[in-house]
PDB file of C-alpha atoms in Angstrom:
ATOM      1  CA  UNK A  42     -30.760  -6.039  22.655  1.00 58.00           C
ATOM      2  CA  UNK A  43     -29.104  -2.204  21.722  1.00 54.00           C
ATOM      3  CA  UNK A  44     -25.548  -4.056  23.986  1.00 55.00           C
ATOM      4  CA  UNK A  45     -25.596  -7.313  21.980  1.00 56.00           C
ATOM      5  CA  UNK A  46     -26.133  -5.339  18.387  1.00 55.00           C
ATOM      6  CA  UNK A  47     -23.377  -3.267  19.758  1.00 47.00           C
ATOM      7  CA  UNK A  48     -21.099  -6.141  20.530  1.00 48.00           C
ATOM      8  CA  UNK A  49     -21.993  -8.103  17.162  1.00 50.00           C
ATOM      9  CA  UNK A  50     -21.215  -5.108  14.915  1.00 54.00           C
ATOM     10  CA  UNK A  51     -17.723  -4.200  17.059  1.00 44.00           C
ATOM     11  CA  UNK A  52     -16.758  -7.739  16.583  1.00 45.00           C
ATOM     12  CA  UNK A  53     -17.902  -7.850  12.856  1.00 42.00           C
ATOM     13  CA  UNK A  54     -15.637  -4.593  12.920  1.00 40.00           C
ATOM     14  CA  UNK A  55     -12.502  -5.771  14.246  1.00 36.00           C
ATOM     15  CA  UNK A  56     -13.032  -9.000  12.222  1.00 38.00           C
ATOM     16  CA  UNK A  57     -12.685  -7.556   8.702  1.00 36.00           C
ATOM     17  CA  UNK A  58     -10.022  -5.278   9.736  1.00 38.00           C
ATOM     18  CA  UNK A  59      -8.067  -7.716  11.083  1.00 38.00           C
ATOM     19  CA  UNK A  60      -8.752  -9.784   7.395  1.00 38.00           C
ATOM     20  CA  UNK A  61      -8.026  -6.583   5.652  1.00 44.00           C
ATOM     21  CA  UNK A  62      -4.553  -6.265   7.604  1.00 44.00           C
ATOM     22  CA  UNK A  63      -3.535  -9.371   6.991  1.00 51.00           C
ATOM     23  CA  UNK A  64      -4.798  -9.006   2.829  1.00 62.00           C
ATOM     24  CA  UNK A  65      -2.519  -5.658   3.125  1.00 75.00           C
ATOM     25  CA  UNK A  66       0.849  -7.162   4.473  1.00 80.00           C
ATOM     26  CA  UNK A  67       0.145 -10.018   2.364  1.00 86.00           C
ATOM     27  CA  UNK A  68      -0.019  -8.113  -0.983  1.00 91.00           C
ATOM     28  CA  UNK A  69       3.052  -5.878   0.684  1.00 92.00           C
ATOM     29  CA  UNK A  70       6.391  -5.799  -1.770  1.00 96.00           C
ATOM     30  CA  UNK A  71       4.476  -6.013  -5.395  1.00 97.00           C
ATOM     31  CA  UNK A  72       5.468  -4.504  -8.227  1.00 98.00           C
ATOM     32  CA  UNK A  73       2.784  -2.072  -9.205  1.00 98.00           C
ATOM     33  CA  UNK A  74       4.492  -0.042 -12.587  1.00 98.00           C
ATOM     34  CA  UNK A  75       8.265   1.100 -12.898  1.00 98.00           C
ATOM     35  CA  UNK A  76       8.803   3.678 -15.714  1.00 98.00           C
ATOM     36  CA  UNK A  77      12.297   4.547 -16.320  1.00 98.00           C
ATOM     37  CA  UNK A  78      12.907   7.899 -15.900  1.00 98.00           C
ATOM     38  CA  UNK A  79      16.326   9.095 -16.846  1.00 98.00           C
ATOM     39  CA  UNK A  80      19.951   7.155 -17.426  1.00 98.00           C
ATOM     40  CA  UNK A  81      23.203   8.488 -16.149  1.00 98.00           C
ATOM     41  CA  UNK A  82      26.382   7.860 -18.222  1.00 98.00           C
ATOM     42  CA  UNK A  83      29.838   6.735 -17.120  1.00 98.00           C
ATOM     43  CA  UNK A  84      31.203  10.016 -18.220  1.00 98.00           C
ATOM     44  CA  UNK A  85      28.899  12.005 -16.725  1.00 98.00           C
ATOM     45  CA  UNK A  86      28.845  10.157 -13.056  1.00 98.00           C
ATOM     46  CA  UNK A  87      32.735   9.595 -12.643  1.00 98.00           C
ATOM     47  CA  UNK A  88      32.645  13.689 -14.044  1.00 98.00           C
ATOM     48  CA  UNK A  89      30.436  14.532 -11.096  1.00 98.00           C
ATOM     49  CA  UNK A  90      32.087  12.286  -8.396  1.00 98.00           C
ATOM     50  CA  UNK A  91      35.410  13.578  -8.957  1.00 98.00           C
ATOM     51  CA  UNK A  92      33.345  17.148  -8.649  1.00 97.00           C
ATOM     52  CA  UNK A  93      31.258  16.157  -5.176  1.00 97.00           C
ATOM     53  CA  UNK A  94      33.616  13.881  -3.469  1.00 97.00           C
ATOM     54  CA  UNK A  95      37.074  14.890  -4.537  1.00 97.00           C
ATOM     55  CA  UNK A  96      40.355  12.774  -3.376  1.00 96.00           C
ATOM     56  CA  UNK A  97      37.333  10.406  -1.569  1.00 96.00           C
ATOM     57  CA  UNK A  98      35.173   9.222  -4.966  1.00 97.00           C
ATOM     58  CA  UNK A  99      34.104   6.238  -5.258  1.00 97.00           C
ATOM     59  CA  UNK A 100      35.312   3.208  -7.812  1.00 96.00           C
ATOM     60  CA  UNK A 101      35.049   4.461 -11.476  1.00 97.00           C
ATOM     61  CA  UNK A 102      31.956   3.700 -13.015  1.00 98.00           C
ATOM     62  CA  UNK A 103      31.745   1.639 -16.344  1.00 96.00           C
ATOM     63  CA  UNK A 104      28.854   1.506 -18.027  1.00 97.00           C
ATOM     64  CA  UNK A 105      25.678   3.547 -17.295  1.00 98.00           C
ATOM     65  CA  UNK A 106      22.896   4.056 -14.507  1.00 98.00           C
ATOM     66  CA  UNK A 107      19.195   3.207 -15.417  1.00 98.00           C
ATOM     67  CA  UNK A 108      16.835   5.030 -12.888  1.00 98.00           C
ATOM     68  CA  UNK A 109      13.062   3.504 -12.520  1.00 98.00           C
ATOM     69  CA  UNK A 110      10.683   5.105 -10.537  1.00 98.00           C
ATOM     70  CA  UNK A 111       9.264   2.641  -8.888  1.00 98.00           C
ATOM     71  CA  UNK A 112       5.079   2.230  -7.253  1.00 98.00           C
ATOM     72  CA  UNK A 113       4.628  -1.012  -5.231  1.00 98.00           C
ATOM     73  CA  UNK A 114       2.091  -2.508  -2.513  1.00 98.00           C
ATOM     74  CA  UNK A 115       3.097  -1.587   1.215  1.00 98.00           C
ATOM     75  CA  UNK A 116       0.968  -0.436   3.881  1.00 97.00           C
ATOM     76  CA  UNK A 117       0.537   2.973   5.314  1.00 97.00           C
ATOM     77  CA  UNK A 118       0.478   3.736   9.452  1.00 95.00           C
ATOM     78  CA  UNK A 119      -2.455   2.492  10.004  1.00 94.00           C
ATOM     79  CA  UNK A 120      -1.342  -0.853   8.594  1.00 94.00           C
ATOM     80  CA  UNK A 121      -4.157  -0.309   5.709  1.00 96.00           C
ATOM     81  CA  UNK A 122      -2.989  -1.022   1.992  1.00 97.00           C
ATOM     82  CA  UNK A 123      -1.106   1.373   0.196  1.00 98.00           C
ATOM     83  CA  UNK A 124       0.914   2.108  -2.964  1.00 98.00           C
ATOM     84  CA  UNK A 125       3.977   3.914  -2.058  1.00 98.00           C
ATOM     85  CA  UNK A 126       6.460   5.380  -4.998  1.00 98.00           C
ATOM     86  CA  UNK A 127      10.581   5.392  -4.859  1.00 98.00           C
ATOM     87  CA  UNK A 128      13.651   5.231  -7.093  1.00 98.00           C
ATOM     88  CA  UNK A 129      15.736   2.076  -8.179  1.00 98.00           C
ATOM     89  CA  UNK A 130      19.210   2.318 -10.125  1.00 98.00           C
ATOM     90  CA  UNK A 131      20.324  -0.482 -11.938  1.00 98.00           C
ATOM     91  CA  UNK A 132      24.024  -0.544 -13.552  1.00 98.00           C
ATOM     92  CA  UNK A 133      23.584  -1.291 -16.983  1.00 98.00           C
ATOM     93  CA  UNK A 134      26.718  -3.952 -16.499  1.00 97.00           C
ATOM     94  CA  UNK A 135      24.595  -5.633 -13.607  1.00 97.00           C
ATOM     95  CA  UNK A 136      24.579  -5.565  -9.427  1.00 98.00           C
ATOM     96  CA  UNK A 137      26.248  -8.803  -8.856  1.00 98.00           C
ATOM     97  CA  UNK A 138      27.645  -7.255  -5.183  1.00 98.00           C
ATOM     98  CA  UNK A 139      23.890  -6.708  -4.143  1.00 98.00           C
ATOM     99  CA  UNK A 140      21.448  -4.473  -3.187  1.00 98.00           C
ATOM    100  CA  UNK A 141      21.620  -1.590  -1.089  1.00 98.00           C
ATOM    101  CA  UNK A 142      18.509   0.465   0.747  1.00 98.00           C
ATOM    102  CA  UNK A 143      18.767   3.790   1.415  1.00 98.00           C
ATOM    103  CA  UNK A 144      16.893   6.124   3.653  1.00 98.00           C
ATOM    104  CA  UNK A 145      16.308   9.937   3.045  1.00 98.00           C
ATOM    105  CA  UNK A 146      16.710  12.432   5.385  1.00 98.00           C
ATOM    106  CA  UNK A 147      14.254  15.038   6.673  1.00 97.00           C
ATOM    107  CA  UNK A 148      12.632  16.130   3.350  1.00 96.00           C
ATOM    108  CA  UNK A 149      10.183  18.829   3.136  1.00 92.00           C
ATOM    109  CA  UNK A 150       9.793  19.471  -0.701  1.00 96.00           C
ATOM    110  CA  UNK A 151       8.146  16.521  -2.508  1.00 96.00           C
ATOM    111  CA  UNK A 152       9.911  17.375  -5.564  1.00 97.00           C
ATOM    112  CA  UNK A 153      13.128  16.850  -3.470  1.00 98.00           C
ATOM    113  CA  UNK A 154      11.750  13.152  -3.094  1.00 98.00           C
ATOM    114  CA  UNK A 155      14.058  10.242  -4.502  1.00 98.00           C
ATOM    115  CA  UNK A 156      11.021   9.056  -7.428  1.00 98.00           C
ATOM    116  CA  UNK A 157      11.895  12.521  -8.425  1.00 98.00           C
ATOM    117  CA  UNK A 158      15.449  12.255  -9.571  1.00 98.00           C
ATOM    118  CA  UNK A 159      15.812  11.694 -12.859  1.00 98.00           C
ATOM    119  CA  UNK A 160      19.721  11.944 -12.979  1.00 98.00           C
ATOM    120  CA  UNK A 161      20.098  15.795 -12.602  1.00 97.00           C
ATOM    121  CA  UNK A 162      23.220  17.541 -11.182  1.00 97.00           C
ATOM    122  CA  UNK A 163      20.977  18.998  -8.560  1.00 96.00           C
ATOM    123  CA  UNK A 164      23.066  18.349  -4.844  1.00 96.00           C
ATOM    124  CA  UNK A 165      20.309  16.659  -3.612  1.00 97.00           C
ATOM    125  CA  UNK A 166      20.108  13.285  -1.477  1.00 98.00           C
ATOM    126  CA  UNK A 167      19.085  11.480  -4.334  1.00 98.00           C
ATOM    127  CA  UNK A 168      21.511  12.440  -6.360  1.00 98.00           C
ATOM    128  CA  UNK A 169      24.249  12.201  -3.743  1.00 98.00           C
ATOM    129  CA  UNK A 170      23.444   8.655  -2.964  1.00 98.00           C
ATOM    130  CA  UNK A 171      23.437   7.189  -6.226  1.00 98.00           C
ATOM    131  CA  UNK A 172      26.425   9.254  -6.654  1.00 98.00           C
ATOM    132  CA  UNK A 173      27.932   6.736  -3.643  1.00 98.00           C
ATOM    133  CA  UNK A 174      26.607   3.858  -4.400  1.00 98.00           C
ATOM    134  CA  UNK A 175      26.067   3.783  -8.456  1.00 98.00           C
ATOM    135  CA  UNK A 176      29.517   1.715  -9.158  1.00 97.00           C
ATOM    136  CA  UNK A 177      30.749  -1.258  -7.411  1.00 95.00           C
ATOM    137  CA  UNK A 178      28.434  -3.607  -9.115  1.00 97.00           C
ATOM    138  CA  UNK A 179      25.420  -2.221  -6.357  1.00 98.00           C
ATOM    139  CA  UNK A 180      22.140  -1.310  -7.210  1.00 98.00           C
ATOM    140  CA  UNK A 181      20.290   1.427  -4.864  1.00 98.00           C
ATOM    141  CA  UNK A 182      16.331   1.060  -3.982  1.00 98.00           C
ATOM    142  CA  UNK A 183      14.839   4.681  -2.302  1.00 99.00           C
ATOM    143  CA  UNK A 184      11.723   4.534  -0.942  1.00 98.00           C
ATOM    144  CA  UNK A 185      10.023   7.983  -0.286  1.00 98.00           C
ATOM    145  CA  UNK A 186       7.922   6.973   2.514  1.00 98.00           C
ATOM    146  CA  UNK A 187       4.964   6.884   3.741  1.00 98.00           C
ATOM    147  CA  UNK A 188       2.475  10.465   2.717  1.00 97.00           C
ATOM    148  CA  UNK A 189       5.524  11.329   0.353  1.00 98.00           C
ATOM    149  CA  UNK A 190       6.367  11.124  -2.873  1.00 98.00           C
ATOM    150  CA  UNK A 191       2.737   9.677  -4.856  1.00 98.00           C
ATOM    151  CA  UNK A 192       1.385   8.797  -1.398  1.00 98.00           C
ATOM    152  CA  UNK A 193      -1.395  11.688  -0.196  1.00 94.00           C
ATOM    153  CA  UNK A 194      -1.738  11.667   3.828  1.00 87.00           C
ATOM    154  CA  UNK A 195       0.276  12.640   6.426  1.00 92.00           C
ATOM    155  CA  UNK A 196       3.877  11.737   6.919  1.00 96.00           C
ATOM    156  CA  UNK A 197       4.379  10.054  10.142  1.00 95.00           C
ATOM    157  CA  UNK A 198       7.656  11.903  11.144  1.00 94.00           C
ATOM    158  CA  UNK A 199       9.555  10.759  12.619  1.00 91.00           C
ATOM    159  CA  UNK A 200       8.329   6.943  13.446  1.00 94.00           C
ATOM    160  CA  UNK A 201      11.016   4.840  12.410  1.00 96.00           C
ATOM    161  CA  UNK A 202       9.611   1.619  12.349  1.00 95.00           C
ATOM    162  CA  UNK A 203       5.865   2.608  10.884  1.00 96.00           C
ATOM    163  CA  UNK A 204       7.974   4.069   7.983  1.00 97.00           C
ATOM    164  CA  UNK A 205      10.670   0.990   8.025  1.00 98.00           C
ATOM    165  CA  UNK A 206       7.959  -0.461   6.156  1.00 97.00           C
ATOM    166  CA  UNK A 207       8.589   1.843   2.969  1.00 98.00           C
ATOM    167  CA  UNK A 208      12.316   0.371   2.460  1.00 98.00           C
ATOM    168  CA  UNK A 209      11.466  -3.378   3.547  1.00 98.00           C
ATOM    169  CA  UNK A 210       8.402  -3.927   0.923  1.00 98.00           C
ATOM    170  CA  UNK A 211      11.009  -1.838  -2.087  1.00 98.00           C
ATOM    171  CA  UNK A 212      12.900  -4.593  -1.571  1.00 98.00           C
ATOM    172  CA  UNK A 213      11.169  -7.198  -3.604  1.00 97.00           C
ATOM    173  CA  UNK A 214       9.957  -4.577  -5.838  1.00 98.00           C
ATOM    174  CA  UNK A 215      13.303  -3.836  -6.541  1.00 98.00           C
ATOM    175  CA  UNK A 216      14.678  -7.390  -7.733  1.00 98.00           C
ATOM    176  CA  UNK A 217      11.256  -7.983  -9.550  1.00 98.00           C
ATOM    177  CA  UNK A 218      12.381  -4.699 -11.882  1.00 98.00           C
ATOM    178  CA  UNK A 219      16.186  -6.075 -12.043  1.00 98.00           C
ATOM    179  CA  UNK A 220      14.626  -9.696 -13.389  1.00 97.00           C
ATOM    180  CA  UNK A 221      11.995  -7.871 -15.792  1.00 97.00           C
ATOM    181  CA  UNK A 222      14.996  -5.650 -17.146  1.00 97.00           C
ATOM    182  CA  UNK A 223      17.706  -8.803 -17.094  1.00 97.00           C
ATOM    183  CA  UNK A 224      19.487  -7.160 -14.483  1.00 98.00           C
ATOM    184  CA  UNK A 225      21.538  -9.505 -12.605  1.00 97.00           C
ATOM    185  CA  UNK A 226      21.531  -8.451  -8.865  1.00 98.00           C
ATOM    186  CA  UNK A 227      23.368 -10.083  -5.842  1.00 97.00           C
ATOM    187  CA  UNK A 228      21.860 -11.982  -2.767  1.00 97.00           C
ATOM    188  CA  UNK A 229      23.781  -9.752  -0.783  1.00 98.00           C
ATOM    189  CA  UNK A 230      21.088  -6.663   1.052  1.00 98.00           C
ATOM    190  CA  UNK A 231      22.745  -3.449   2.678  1.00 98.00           C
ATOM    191  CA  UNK A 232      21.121  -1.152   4.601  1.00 98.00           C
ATOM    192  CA  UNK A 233      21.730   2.490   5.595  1.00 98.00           C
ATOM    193  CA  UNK A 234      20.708   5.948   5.491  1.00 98.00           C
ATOM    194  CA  UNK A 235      21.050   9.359   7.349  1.00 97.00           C
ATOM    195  CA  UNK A 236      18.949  11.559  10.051  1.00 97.00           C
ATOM    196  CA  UNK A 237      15.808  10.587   9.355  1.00 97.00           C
ATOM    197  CA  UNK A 238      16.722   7.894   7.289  1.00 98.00           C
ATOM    198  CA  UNK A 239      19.742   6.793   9.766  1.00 98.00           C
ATOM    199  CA  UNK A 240      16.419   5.628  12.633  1.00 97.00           C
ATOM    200  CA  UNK A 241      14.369   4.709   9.880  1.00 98.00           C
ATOM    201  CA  UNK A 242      17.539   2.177   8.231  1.00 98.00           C
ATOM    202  CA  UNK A 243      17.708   0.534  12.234  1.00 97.00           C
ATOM    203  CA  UNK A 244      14.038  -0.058  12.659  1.00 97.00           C
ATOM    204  CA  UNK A 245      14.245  -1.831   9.338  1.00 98.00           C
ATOM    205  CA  UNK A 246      17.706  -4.084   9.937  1.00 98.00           C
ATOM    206  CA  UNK A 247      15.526  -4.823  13.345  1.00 97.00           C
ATOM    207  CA  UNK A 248      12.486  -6.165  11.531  1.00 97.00           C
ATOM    208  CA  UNK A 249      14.166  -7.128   8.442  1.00 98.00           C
ATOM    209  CA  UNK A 250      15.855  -9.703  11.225  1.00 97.00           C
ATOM    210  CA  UNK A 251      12.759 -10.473  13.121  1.00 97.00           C
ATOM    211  CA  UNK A 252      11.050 -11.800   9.508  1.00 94.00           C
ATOM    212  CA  UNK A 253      13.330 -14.865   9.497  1.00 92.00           C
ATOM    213  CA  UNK A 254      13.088 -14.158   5.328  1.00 93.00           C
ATOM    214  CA  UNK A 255      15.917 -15.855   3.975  1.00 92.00           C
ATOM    215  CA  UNK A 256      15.761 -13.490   0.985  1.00 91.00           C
ATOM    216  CA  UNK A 257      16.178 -10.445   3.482  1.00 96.00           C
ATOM    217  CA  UNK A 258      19.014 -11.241   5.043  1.00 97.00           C
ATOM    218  CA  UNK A 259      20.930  -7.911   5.955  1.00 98.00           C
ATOM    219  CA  UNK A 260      24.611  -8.242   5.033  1.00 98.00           C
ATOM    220  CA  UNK A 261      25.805  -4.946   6.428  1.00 98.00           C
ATOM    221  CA  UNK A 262      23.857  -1.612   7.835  1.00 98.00           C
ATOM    222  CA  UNK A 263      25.409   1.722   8.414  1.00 98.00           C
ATOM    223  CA  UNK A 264      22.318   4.098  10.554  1.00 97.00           C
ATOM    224  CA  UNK A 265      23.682   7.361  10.340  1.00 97.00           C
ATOM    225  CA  UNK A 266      22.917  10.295  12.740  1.00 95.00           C
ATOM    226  CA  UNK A 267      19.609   8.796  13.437  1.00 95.00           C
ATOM    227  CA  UNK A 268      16.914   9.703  15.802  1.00 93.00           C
ATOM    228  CA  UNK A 269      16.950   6.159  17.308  1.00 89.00           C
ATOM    229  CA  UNK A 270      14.798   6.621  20.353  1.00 86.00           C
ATOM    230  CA  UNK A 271      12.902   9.629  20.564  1.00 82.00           C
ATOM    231  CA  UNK A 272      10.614   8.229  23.523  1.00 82.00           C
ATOM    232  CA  UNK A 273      13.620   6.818  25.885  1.00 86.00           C
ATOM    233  CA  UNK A 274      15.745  10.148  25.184  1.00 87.00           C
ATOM    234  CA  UNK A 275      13.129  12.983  25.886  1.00 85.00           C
ATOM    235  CA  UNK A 276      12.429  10.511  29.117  1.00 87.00           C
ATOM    236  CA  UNK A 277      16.096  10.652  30.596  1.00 90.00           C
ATOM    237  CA  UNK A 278      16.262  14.458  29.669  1.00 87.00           C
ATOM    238  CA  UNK A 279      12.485  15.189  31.289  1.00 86.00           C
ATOM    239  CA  UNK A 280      13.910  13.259  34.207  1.00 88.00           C
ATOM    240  CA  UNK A 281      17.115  15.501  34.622  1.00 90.00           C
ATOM    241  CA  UNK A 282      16.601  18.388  37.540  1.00 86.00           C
ATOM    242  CA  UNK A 283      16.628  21.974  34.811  1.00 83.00           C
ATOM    243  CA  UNK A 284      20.129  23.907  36.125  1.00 83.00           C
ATOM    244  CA  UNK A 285      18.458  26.951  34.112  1.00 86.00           C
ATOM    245  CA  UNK A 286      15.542  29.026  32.943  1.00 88.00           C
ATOM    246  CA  UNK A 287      15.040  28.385  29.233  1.00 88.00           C
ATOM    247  CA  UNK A 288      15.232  23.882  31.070  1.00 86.00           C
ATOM    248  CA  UNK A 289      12.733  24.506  33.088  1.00 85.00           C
ATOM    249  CA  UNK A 290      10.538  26.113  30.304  1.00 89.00           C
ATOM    250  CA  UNK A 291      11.014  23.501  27.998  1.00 88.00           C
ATOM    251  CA  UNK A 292      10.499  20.283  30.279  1.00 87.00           C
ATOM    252  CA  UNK A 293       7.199  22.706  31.308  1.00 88.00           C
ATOM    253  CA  UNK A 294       6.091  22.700  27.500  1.00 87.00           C
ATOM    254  CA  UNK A 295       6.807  19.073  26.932  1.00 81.00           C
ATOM    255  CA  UNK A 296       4.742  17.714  30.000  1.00 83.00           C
ATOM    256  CA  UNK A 297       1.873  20.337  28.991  1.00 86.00           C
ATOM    257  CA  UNK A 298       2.190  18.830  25.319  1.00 79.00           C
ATOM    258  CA  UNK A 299       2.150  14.966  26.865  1.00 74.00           C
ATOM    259  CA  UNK A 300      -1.080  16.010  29.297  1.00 81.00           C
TER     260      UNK A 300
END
């Protein structure tokens, strides 16, 4: 009798979890509330890439830059709803080039986190990025990831594809504040970002790919200086015979941290 109640309630477990996952990816790239936080003028921006970039700044921007801080429905590592937070730019003359996604780096400071930016001359990622991709006729979605920005929890770092996730579901959060602000944006979807963000940017062109979504399609993607595979490089290098001291102390700490 105790074994079968067991079984019933474990199955009656897995059952509504299952139901709740599927609610959760369902709901996944909604548009909870955008609230626009600052606006960055031509003067200013083409000022301050001539300042970062130099001989190497981008086109000239005309125009302005409308920055949204951005909540919308993803799902956290354990594949439970969440609301995650970000940042989307919109060119006040449109985005008809597209869309591009990027990925922070390593970022300890939550006020450092790209919701944050509110068009400040701060050297930051955030600022950098929008600094490269603001003109064109691009707009730029940054997700903060999971257990950053208004997400409490624990940042899975550094698990690319749990926190692919983040940037996929901004996506359609994204266009949905271009449409409600009569933003014309571009089919076209870029990809990219750096460290961190460079694994994090090819565990996302990977799944964005697997989807089959027609409105995902991934024109370009530039991963930069990404930790692509953790697991399969700390293999080969526990593998390698230690030619010194401070080799043989590590691989000893690594297998004592896998036991």
């Amino acid at each position: 009798m105790i074994r079968t109640r067991f079984l019933t309630n474990t199955i009656v477990s897995l059952v509504l979890f299952a139901v709740g996952a599927v609610s959760a990816y369902a709901q996944a790239g909604t548009l909870v509330s955008s609230l626009r936080t600052g606006t960055i003028t031509a003067a200013k921006f083409n000022a301050r890439t001539s300042k970062v970039f130099g001989a190497d700044a981008p086109e000239r921007l005309t125009g302005s830059l409308n920055l949204y801080k951005v909540t919308y429905r993803s799902v956290d590592a354990n594949g439970r709803s969440a609301v995650l937070s970000g940042l989307v730019v919109l060119p006040s003359n449109g985005a008809p080039n597209g869309l591009v996604i990027f990925n922070h780096g390593t970022t300890v400071y939550n006020n450092h986190m790209p919701s944050r930016f509110k068009g400040e001359e701060n050297g930051i990622e955030p600022e950098t990025a929008t600094l490269a991709f603001g003109s064109g006729g691009y707009a730029i979605a940054m997700p903060d990831y999971i257990g950053q920005g208004d997400h409490t929890g624990g940042h899975p770092y550094p698990a690319n594809v749990t926190n692919a996730r983040a940037g996929i579901d901004l996506i359609s959060a994204a266009r949905a504040i271009a449409r409600r602000n009569n933003v014309n944006v571009g089919n076209a979807l870029f990809v990219t970002g750096y460290s961190e963000g460079g694994g994090v940017a090819m565990a996302q062109v990977r799944e964005l790919e697997r989807s089959g979504n027609p409105t995902h399609q991934v024109t370009a993607a530039a991963p930069a200086s990404g930790p692509y595979d953790l697991s399969g490089t700390t293999r080969e290098f526990m593998l390698e015979q230690p030619t010194a001291q401070a080799g043989f102390v590590v691989r000893t700490y690594l297998l004592g941290d896998l036991i």
